[in-house]
Coordinates of C-alpha atoms in Angstrom, one line a residue:
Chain A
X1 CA -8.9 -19.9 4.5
X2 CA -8.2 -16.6 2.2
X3 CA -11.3 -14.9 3.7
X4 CA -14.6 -15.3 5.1
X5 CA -16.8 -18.2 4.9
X6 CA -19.6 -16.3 3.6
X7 CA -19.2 -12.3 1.7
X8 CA -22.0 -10.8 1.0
X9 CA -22.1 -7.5 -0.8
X10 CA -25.0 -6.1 -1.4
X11 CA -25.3 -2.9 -3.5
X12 CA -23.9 0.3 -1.5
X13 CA -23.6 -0.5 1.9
X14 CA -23.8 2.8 3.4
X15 CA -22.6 3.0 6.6
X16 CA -22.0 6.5 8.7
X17 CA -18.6 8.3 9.2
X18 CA -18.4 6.7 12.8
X19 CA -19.2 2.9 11.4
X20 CA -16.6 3.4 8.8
X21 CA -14.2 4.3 11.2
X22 CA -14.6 1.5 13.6
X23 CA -14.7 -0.8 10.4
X24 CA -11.4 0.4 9.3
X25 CA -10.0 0.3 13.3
X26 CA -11.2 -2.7 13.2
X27 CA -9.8 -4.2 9.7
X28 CA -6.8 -3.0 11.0
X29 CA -6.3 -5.1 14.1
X30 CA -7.4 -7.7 12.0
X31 CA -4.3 -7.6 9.9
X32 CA -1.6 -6.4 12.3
X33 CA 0.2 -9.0 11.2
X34 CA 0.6 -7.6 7.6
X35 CA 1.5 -4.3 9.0
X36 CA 4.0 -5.7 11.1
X37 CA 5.3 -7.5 8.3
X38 CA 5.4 -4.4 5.6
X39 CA 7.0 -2.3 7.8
X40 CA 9.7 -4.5 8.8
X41 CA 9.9 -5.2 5.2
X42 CA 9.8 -0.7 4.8
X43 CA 12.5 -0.7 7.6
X44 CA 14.8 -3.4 5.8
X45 CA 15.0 -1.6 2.8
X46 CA 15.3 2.2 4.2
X47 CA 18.5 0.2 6.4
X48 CA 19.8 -1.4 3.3
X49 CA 20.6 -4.7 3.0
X50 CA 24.5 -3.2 1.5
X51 CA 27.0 -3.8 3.3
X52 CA 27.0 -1.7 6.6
X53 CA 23.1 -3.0 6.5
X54 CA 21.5 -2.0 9.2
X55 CA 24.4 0.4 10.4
X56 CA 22.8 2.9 8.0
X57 CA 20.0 3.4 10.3
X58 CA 22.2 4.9 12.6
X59 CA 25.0 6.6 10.5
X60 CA 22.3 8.5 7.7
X61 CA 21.1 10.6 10.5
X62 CA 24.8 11.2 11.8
X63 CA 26.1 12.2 8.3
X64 CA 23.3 14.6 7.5
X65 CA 24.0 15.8 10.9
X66 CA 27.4 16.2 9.7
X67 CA 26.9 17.6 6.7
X68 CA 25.0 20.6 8.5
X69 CA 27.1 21.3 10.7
X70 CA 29.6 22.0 8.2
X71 CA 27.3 24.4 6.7
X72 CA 25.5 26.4 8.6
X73 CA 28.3 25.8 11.8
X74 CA 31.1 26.4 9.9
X75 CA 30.4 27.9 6.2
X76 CA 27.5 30.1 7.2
X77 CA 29.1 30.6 10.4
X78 CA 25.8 30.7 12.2
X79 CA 26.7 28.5 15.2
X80 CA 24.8 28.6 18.5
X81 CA 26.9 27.1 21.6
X82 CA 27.1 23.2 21.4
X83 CA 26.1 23.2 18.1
X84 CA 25.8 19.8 17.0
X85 CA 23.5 19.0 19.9
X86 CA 21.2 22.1 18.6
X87 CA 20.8 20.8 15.2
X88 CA 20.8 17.2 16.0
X89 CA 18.2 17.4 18.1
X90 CA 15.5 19.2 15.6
X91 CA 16.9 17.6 12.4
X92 CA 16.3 14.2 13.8
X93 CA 12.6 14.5 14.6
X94 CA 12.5 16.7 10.7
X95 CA 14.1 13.8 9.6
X96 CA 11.1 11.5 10.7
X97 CA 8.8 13.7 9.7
X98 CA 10.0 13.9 6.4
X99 CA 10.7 10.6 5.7
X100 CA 7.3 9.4 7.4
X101 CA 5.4 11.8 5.0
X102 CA 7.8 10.7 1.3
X103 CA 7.5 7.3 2.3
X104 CA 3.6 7.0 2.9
X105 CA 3.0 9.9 -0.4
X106 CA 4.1 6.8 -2.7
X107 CA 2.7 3.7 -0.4
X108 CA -0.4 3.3 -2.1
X109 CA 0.9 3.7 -5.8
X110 CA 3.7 1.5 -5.3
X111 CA 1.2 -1.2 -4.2
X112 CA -1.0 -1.0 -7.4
X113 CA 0.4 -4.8 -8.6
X114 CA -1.0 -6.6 -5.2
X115 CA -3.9 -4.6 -4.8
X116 CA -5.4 -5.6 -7.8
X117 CA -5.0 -9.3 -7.2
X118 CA -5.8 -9.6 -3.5
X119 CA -8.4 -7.7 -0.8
X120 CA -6.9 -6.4 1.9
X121 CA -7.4 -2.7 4.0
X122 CA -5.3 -0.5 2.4
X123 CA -5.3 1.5 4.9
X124 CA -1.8 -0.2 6.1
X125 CA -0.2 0.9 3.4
X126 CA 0.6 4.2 4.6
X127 CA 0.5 3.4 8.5
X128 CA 3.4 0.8 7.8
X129 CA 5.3 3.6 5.7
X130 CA 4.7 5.9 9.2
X131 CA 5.9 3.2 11.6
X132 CA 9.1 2.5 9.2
X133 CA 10.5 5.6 9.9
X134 CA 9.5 5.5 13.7
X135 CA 11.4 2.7 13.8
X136 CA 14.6 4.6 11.8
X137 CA 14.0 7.3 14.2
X138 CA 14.3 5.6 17.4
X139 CA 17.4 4.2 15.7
X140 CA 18.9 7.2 15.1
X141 CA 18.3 8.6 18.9
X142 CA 21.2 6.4 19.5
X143 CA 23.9 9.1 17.7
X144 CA 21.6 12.1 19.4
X145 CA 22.5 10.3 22.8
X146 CA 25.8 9.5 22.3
X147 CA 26.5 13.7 21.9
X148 CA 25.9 13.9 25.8
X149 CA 29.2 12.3 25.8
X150 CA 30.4 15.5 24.6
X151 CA 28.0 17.9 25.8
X152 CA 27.3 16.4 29.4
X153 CA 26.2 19.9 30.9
X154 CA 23.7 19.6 28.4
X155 CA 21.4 16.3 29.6
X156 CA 19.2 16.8 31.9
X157 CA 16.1 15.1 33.3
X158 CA 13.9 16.9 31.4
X159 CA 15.5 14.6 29.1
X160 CA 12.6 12.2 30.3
X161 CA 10.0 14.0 29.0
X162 CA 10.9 13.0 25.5
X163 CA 8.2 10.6 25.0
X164 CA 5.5 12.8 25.5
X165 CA 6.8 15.0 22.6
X166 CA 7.1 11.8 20.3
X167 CA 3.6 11.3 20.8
X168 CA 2.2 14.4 20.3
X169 CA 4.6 14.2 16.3
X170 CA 3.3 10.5 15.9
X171 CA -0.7 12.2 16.1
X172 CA 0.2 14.9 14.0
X173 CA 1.7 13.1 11.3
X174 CA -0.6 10.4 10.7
X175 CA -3.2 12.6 8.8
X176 CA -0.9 13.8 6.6
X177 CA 0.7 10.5 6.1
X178 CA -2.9 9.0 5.2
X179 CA -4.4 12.0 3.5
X180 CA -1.0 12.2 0.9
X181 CA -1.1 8.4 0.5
X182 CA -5.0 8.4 -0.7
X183 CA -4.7 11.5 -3.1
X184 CA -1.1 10.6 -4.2
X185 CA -3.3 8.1 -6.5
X186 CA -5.5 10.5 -7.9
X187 CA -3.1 13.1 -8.6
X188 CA 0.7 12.3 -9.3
X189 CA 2.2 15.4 -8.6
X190 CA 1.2 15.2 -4.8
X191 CA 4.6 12.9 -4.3
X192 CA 6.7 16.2 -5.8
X193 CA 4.4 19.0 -4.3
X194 CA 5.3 17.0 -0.4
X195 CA 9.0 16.6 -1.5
X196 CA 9.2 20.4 -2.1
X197 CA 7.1 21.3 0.6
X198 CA 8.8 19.7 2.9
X199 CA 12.5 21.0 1.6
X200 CA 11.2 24.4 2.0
X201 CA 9.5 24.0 5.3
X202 CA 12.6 22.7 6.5
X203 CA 14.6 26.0 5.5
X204 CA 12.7 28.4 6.8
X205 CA 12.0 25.9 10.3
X206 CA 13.9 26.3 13.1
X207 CA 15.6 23.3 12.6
X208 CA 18.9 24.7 11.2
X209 CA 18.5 28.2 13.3
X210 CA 17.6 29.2 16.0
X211 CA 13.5 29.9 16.3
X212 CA 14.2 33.2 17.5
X213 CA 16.9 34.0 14.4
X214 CA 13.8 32.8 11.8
X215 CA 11.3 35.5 13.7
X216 CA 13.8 37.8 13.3
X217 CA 14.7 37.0 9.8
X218 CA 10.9 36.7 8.3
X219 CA 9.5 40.0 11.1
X220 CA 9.4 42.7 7.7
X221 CA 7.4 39.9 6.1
X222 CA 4.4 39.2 7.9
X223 CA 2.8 36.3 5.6
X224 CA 5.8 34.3 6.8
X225 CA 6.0 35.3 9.9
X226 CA 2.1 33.7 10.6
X227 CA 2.9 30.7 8.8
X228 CA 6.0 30.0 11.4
X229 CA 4.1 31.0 14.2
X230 CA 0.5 28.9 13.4
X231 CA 2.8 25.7 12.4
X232 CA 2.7 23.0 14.9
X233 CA 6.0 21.5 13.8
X234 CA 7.6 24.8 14.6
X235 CA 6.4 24.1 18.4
X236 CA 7.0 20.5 18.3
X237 CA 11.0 21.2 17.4
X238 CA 10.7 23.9 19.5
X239 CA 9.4 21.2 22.1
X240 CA 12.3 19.2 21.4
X241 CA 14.9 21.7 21.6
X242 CA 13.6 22.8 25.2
X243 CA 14.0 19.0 26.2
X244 CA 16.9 17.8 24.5
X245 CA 19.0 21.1 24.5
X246 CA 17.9 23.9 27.1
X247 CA 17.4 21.2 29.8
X248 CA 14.5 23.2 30.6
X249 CA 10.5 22.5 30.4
X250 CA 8.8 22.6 26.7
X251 CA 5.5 24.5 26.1
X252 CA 3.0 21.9 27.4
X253 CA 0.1 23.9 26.4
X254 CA 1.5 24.2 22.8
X255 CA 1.6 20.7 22.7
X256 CA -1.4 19.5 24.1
X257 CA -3.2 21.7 21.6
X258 CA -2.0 20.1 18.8
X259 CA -2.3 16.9 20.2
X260 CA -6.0 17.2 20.9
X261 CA -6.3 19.0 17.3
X262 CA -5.0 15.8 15.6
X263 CA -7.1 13.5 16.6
X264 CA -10.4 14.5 14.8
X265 CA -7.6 15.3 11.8
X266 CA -6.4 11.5 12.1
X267 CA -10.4 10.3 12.3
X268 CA -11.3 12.5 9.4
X269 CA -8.5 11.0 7.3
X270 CA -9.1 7.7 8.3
X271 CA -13.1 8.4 7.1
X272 CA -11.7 9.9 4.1
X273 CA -9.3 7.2 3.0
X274 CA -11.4 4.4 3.2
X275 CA -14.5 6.2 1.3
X276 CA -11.6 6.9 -1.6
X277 CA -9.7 3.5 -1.3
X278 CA -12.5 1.8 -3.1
X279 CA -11.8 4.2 -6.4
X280 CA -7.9 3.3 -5.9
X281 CA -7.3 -0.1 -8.4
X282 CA -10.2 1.5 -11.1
X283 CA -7.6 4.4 -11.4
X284 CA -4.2 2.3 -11.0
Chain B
X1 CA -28.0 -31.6 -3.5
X2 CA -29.4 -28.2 -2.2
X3 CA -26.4 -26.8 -1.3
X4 CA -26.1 -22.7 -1.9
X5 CA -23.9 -22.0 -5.3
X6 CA -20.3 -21.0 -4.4
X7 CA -21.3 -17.7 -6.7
X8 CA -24.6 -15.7 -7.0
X9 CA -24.4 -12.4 -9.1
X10 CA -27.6 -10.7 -8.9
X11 CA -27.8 -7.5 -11.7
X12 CA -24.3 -6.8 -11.0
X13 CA -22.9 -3.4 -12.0
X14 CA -19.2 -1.6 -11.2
X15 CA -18.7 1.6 -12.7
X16 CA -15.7 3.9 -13.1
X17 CA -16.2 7.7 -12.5
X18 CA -14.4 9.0 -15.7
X19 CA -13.0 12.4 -14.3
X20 CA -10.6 9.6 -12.6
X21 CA -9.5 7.3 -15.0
X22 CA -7.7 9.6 -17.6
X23 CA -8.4 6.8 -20.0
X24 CA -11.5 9.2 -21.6
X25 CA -10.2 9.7 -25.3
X26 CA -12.9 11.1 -28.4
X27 CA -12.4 7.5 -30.2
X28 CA -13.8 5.7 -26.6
X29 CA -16.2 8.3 -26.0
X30 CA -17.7 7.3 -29.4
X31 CA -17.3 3.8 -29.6
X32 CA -18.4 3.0 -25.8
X33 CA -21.3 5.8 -25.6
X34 CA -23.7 3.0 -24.8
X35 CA -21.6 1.7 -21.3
X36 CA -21.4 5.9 -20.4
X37 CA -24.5 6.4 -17.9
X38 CA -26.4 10.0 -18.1
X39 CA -23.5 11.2 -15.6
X40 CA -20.8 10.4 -17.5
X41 CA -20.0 7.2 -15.6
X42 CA -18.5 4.4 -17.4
X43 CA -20.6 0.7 -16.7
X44 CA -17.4 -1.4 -16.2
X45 CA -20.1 -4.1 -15.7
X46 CA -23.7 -3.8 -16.8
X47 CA -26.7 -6.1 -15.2
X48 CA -24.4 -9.1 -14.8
X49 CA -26.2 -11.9 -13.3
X50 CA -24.5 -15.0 -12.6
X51 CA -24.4 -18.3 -10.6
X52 CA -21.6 -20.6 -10.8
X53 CA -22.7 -24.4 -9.3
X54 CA -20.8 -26.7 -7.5
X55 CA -17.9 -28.5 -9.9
X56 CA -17.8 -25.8 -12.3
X57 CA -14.8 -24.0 -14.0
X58 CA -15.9 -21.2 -15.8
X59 CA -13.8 -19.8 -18.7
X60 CA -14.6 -15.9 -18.7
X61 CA -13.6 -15.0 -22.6
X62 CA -14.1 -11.5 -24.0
X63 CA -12.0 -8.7 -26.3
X64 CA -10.3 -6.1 -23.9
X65 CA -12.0 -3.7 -22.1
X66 CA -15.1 -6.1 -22.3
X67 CA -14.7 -6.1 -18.5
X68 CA -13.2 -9.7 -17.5
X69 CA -10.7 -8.1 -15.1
X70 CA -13.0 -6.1 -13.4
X71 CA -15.2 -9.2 -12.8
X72 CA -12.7 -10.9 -10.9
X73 CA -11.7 -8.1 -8.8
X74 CA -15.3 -8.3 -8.0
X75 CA -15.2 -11.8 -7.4
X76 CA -12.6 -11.3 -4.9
X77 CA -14.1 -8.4 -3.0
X78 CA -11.4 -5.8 -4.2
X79 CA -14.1 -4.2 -6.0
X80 CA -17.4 -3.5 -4.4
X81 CA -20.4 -3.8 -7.0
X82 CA -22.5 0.1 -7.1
X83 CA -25.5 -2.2 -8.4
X84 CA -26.8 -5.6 -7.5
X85 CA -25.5 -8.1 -4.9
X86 CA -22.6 -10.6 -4.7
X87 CA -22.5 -13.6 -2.7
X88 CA -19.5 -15.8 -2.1
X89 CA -20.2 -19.2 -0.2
X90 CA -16.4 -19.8 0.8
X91 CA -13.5 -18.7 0.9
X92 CA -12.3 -17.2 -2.4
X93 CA -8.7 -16.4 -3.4
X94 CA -7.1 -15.5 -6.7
X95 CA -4.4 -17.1 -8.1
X96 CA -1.5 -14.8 -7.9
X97 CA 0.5 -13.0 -10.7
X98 CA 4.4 -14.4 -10.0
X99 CA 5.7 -12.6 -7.3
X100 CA 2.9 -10.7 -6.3
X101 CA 3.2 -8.8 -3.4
X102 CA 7.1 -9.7 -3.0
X103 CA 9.7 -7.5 -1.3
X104 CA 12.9 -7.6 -3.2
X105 CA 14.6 -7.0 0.8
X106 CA 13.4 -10.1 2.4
X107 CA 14.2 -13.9 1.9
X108 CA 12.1 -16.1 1.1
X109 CA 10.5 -17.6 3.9
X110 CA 9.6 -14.1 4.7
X111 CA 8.1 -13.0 1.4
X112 CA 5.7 -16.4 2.1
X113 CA 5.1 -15.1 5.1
X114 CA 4.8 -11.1 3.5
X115 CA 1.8 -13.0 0.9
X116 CA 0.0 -15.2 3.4
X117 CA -0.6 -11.9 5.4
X118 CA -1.7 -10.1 2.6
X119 CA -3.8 -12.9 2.2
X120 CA -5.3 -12.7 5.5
X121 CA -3.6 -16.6 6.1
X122 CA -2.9 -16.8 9.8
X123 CA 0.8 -16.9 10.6
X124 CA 0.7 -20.3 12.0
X125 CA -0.4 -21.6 9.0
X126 CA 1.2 -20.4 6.7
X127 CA 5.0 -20.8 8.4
X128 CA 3.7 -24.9 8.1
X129 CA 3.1 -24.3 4.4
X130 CA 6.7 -23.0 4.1
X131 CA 9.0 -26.0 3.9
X132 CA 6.7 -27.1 1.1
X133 CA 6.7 -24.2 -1.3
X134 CA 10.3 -23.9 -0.3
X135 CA 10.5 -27.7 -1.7
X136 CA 8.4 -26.8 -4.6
X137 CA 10.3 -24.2 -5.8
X138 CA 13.6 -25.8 -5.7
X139 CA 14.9 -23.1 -3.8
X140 CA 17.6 -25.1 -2.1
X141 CA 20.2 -22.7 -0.3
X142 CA 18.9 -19.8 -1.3
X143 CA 16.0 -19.5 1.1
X144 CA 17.9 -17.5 3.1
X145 CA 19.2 -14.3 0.9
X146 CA 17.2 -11.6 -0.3
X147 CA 14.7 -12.1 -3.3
X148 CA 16.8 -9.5 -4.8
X149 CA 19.7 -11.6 -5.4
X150 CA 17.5 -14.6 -6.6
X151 CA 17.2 -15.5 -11.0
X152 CA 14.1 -14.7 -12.8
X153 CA 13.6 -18.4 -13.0
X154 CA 14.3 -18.6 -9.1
X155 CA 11.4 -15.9 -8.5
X156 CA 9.4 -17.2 -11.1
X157 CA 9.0 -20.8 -9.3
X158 CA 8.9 -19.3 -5.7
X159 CA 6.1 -17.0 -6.9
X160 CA 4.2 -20.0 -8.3
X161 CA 4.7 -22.0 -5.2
X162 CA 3.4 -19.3 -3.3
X163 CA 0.2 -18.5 -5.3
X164 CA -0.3 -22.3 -5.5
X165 CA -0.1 -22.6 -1.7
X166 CA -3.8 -21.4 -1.1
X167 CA -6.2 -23.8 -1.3
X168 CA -9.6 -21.9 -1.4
X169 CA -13.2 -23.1 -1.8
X170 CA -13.6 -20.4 -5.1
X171 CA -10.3 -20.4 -7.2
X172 CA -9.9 -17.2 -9.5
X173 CA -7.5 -17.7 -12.2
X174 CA -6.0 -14.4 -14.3
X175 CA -4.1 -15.3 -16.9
X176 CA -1.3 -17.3 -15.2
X177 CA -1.6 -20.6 -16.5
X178 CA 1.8 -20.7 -18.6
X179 CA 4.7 -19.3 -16.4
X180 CA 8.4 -20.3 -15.5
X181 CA 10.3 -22.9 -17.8
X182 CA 9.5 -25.7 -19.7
X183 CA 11.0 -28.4 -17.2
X184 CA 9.1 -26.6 -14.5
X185 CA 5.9 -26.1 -16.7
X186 CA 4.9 -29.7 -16.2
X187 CA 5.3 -29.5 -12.2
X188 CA 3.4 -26.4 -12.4
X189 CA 0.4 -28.0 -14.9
X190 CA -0.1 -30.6 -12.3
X191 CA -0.4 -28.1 -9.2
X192 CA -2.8 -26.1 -10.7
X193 CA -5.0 -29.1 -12.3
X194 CA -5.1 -30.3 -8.2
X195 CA -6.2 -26.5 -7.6
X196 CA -8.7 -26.8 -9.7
X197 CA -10.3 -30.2 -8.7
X198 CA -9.8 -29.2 -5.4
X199 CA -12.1 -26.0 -5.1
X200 CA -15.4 -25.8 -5.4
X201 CA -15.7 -23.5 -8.4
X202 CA -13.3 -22.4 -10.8
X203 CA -13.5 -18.8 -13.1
X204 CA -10.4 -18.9 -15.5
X205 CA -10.1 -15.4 -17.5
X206 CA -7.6 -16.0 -20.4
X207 CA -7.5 -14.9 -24.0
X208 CA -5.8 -18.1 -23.9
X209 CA -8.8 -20.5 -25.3
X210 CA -6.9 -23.7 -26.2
X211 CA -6.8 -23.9 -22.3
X212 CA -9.7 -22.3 -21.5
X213 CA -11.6 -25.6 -23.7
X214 CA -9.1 -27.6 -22.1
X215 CA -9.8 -27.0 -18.9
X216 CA -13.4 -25.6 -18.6
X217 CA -16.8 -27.0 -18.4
X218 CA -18.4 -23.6 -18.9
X219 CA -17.8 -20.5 -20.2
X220 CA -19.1 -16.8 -20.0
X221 CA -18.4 -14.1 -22.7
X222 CA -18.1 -10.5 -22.0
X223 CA -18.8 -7.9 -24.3
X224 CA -19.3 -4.0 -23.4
X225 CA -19.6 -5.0 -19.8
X226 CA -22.4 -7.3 -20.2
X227 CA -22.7 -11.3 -20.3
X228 CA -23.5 -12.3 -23.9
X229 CA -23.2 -16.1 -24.1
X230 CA -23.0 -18.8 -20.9
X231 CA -23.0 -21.9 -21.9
X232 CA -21.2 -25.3 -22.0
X233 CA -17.2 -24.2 -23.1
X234 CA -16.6 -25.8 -25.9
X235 CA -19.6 -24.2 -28.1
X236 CA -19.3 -21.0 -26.7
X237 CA -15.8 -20.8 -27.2
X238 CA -16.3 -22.2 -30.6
X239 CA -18.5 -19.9 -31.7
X240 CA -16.3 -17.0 -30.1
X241 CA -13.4 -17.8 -32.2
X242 CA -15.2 -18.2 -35.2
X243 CA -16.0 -14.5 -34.6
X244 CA -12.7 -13.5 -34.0
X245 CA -11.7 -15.1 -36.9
X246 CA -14.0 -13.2 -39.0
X247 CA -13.5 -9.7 -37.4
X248 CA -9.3 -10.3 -38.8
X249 CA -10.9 -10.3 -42.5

């Protein structure tokens, strides 16, 4: 029942980058029913199971939209037209970003207890973390929407195109998601080194301002400037800003690059996890 | 009866690359030099070689670090050997820690449900087992709120129920033989002793060896990641506390 009717191990199986990859492809359609389950489970608890339950989903992006507003609209007075609707639709996809890569940092630690007691590819561990917060995301596309209420002018049909961009984030966050999760467990200071990464790559992002304000701000220093221009998840907001905000069409070329970058990036983490997963419950 | 053993270890070894496990002080580094190979890797488990028959419950006994827990994650395929071969006829399960794998944001029936994919139990069946761990665990009207809100008693018995709901052909045991409260001690005794006649073979580690004689018709002691008596229980166990015994002095 538990597993299969005969295991045999023998020694070090060694079997190539490609094998290993299938293998773990493989182990993972076999137990898409535990990913299913851990990420509902993920999902339930980033909702909260408080009061306003799964109202959270939709009102945590809403109040740190909010809450930037305030600040950079109104404090910083740094507002571009239809502000809300500028932020909003860059901090949302951040948002997933962000939570996709602090939630799958700390998957594999927090797991230590049942993987010590029970086989199973951990490999999930951190995909379940990524498609939590793709699940809190598409939640919280429900506030973005609802600000065409008060920006109609603003929606357009390039408006469609929106999947195509969610894609292209999904691919390009799954290596880092599995790649943090895998060396989280070796080295405990990952989980900070992501949280402060992240914090600071959302400053100097064009999330909050306008990509063309940042260029202007970081031109006299020119190690910035290259970091800004080389980082995909500059052109993906960027991506979504066209869409969402412009009403105009988003830099297709841009995108497909990183799309067809992340691919061998998602393989190579996938090959990398599953030679390191072996090591995880001897260092747990 | 020519039936293949449930268990065939043949010059097993596991070993732990010490840059990794931060757990490399001067007094280990003295004391184990023996289980530290020429690169500096640490023999959780040495030449093991092992065959468990049909009908037998093995008591695995040892001091810490002697490499009992690392044998059982072996057993159950978390660990892959880096020497030898392990074969497992059957389908092999460990008796869960209470609670294992549980998520304090889901109810019961989907924490059972959480577990039995973890275990690799197909949906189907385990949603059939779930009236009857529910019943087991004396969950009552509970079944439907969060874990979270449940007493340590409540997750105690529901975790028990749980573990106890596989019913594989190799049962590992860890340590989990005395859990929950006395009134549900009894209840729990019984489950387990079915467990246990049930499968095919049975490896118990404990430190506990009032139980381990109790309920074992053989047992293996590790020492230094090697096997260093395997024998009937009772002797060996014997014989083991007699050494014990005389280390205290």
């Amino acid at each position: 029942m538990a597993t299969a009717s005969l295991r045999l191990t023998v020694g070090r199986p060694r079997r190539g980058p490609i094998g290993t990859i299938v293998e773990t492809l493989r182990s993972i359609y076999q137990r898409r029913t535990l990913l299913l389950y851990l990420t509902m489970a993920r999902v339930r608890q980033d909702g909260g199971s408080s009061l306003l339950g799964n109202l959270w989903l939709i009102l945590d992006p809403a109040i740190q939209l909010a809450i930037y507003y305030f600040l950079v609209g109104i404090v910083l007075n740094r507002p571009q037209e239809n502000f809300p609707l500028f932020l909003f639709a860059a901090i949302l996809p951040w948002r997933w970003f962000t939570m996709a890569l602090s939630s799958a940092t700390e998957s594999v630690r927090r797991h230590d207890k049942v993987m010590r007691q029970i086989a199973f590819p951990q490999i999930v561990l951190p995909l379940s973390a990524v498609a939590a917060s793709t699940t809190s995301f598409f939640f919280g596309l429900i506030p973005l929407f609802s600000l065409y209420l008060v920006y109609p002018d603003r929606l357009t049909s390039w408006v469609l195109a929106l999947p195509l961009v969610i894609a292209v984030q999904a691919l390009w966050t799954l290596p880092f998601a599995i790649m943090f999760s895998a060396l989280n467990v070796f080295l405990r200071d990952i989980s900070s080194l992501v949280r402060h990464g992240l914090r600071l790559a959302f400053y100097v992002s064009p999330a909050l301002f306008s990509f063309e304000k940042i260029q202007s701000v970081l031109a006299p220093y020119p190690p910035a400037h290259l970091i800004l221009d080389l980082n995909p998840m500059a052109w993906i907001l960027n991506a979504y800003r066209d869409l969402l905000y412009e009403g105009r069409s988003a830099d297709w070329g841009a995108l497909l690059a990183v799309a067809l970058a992340s691919i061998p990036f998602s393989l190579l983490s996938i090959y990398l996890f599953r030679r390191m997963s072996p090591s995880f419950v001897k260092v747990l | 009866m020519g039936k293949t053993p449930p268990i065939l270890l043949s010059n097993v070894g596991v070993r732990y690359n010490m840059r990794l496990k931060k757990k490399r002080t001067l007094r280990r580094s003295i004391t184990q030099a023996s289980r530290f190979d020429a690169q500096g890797h640490f023999w959780a488990l040495r030449n093991i070689n092992l065959e468990i028959q049909d009908g037998e419950t093995v008591a695995v006994i040892g001091g810490n670090g002697a490499g009992k827990s690392t044998l059982l994650m072996t057993l159950a395929g978390i660990l892959a050997p880096d020497d030898g071969s392990i074969a497992v006829y059957g389908s092999i399960a460990t008796l869960l820690h209470v609670g294992a794998g549980f998520n304090d944001e889901l109810n019961a029936e989907e924490n059972i449900l959480l577990v039995g994919a973890f275990l690799g139990v197909p949906t189907s069946v385990m949603r059939k087992k779930i009236p009857g761990i529910l019943d087991f665990a004396e969950i009552g009207e509970f079944a439907k709120s969060e874990v979270r809100t449940y007493s340590s008693g409540m997750r105690a018995r529901l975790g028990f129920a749980v573990a106890t709901s596989v019913d594989p052909d190799v049962l590992l045991i860890d340590e989990v033989l005395s859990t929950g409260d006395a009134s549900f001690r009894d209840k729990a005794r019984d489950r387990i002793l079915e467990l246990m006649q049930k499968a095919r073979a049975v490896v118990y580690v404990t430190h506990d060896l009032s139980s381990a004689k109790e309920f074992c018709t053989r047992s293996i002691e590790l020492e230094g990641g090697k096997i260093i008596a395997d024998g009937p229980a009772r002797p060996i166990i014997d014989s083991y506390e007699k050494k014990m015994r005389g280390k205290l002095r």
